[in-house]
Amino acid sequence: MGRVLVYAETRHGELRAVAREAVTAGRDLAEELGGGVDAFLLGPPGTADRVAELGQYGAERVFVAEDPAFEAYAADAALRMCEDLLGRDAYSAVVFPASAQGKDLAPRAAARLDRGLATEVVALGADGDGPIATRPMYAGKAMARVSFAELPALISVRPNVFRPRERPAAGAVERVVVASEPARQRVTGIETGDRVALDVTEANIVVSGGRGMKDPENWSMLEDLVDALGDDATLGASRAVVDAGWRPHAEQVGQTGKVVSPSLYFAIGISGAIQHLAGMRTAKTIVAINRDAEAPIFSVADFGVVGDLFEVVPALAAEIRRVSAEV
Amino acid sequence: MKSIVCIKRVPDTEARIRVARDGAGIDPAGVKYVMNPYDEFALEEAIRLKEAAGEGSVTVLSVGSGETSEILRTALAMGADEAVLLSSTESTDGLGIARALADEIRGREFDLVLCGKQAVDDDDMAVPSMLGELLGLPCVTVVVALAIDGRRAVAHREIEGGHEVVEFDLPAVVGAQKGLNEPRYPSLKGIMAAKKKPLEVKEVRLAEPKLRIASLEEPPGRAEGEIIGEGTEAVPELVRRLRERALI
């Protein structure tokens, strides 16, 4: 016992960043439980040649199932593979990323295995043989410490919280055949729109705009700031502007949107309703730009600038470009 | 089109949450409770499907205490035909809720089970997937568009940076995401009609939780921040601070 199994998520046969995070979290947990960590993943033919790097993050074995149907998320096959592997070895925990795939798959596994599931976990430890997980509830308005009645414990870890850390292990790739059964639901395509935006939950820097932006046309100014900040940055939005139809729901940060933990969060023209604060208060550094010095957003911001965002934001983008060019 | 919609009574998202003295739950004093916002999208979709088909039914189910009948009445006022409260004061986890719902659903005839993609109290996003598994049905979560043609269905599921297009057969379980539709408000006529619609209360035993909450705490407050300054003059200092923290 003490071993941990990790679902290493792929899309089009490429590992996603959350796979490295989940392996890192799994390895740290396995260490506390006195075991090692293995990873499992699915992808199209050729995937096995591209995933040995998980060894860098501590995976001792990397189980790979290949099939043309695994180009996209294959829930039934992933579940079957997870179940098969749990039958081969004794595992104390299975760790999933709390991503679109992991949040769909982990509860399926919990129901199939009849085990407890802790989702969106932000900290992991051990108490004797079993894991103890810390997870937000009420969108982070409360934090729960949870334990599991029986092992294996099922856990999904919030993206951007467990930063990948290298700790080389064997990373031995082993091909596994998943018994084919007709999939109950099949992903027949992935649509990414014109601009493949970095998801707000996975970005290192989030630039969010609110009602103070006044008009959806003005978002070009925020896009320019995102551009100045580089490839790790993406756009977010408050509920007010999503409800007004200015921005897509996928960008919404808050209790009925996404909960984010980036290194740097810009709240621009956002007053700071309770449901918005719940979605971004775990950001490491928060910058607020708002005309109203009394806006609640300033109570959670590390750095505030009081002023007209239509002047401050372009100046900020220019200053960031200027100092970046100096390096 | 026969749909079953699973809904939950939760604190309003604008509510300030305080942990109860015993550290096991939240203090309900002064907290306004509502139908889980995502469940409204699930219910609206079920009503629209029935309206489009010109036949069928919408049944709402909820697991909870007696007070949960308030949100079931709201669902009836929006347009559901009947409601069932699986009544219990026991506490369980997501899997326990999913089992109670599945036990009730198994005995019914239906084409679609709809849930909100997640409840905004526990934030598990677990029950729809669990129901799919317990019922042995296709299941698609975080659905922002749904098209049904006979027994075939196509859903758009929100993923990082885009959508998955997912095909499946009915009967199935669907988890509704914001954006699927624009939920209606109950009309006065609907509210009057709801009073005459059936609301059945069934006592149920809930399974022991497999996940135990050892403690519940309010999150640590953030350290006092600093107003760097006013207007564009503050910008160089802000950028210097961000560079100091190696953030840009």
PDB file of C-alpha atoms in Angstrom, chain B residues 5 7 35 38-49 58-60 71 74-76 78-80 114-116 176 181 184:
ATOM      1  CA  VAL B   5     -34.518  17.113 -13.230  1.00  0.00           C
ATOM      2  CA  ILE B   7     -32.234  20.060  -8.069  1.00  0.00           C
ATOM      3  CA  MET B  35     -32.465  26.727  -6.097  1.00  0.00           C
ATOM      4  CA  TYR B  38     -27.035  25.658 -12.466  1.00  0.00           C
ATOM      5  CA  ASP B  39     -30.190  23.612 -11.780  1.00  0.00           C
ATOM      6  CA  GLU B  40     -32.225  26.439 -13.305  1.00  0.00           C
ATOM      7  CA  PHE B  41     -30.521  25.769 -16.641  1.00  0.00           C
ATOM      8  CA  ALA B  42     -31.277  22.039 -16.320  1.00  0.00           C
ATOM      9  CA  LEU B  43     -34.936  22.696 -15.498  1.00  0.00           C
ATOM     10  CA  GLU B  44     -35.356  25.283 -18.261  1.00  0.00           C
ATOM     11  CA  GLU B  45     -33.926  22.825 -20.801  1.00  0.00           C
ATOM     12  CA  ALA B  46     -36.340  20.087 -19.680  1.00  0.00           C
ATOM     13  CA  ILE B  47     -39.317  22.446 -19.974  1.00  0.00           C
ATOM     14  CA  ARG B  48     -38.215  23.598 -23.439  1.00  0.00           C
ATOM     15  CA  LEU B  49     -37.752  20.008 -24.621  1.00  0.00           C
ATOM     16  CA  VAL B  58     -40.965  17.162 -16.328  1.00  0.00           C
ATOM     17  CA  THR B  59     -40.413  15.633 -12.910  1.00  0.00           C
ATOM     18  CA  VAL B  60     -38.212  17.382 -10.339  1.00  0.00           C
ATOM     19  CA  ILE B  71     -37.466  25.166  -4.270  1.00  0.00           C
ATOM     20  CA  THR B  74     -40.485  27.151  -7.474  1.00  0.00           C
ATOM     21  CA  ALA B  75     -39.666  24.445 -10.031  1.00  0.00           C
ATOM     22  CA  LEU B  76     -43.364  23.598 -10.358  1.00  0.00           C
ATOM     23  CA  MET B  78     -41.488  27.473 -13.625  1.00  0.00           C
ATOM     24  CA  GLY B  79     -43.284  24.652 -15.428  1.00  0.00           C
ATOM     25  CA  ALA B  80     -42.393  21.245 -13.970  1.00  0.00           C
ATOM     26  CA  LEU B 114     -30.869  16.648 -16.211  1.00  0.00           C
ATOM     27  CA  CYS B 115     -28.854  18.140 -13.350  1.00  0.00           C
ATOM     28  CA  GLY B 116     -27.020  21.396 -12.829  1.00  0.00           C
ATOM     29  CA  ALA B 176     -26.178  21.727 -17.457  1.00  0.00           C
ATOM     30  CA  ASN B 181     -30.344  28.598 -22.169  1.00  0.00           C
ATOM     31  CA  ARG B 184     -37.490  31.796 -17.258  1.00  0.00           C
TER      32      ARG B 184
END
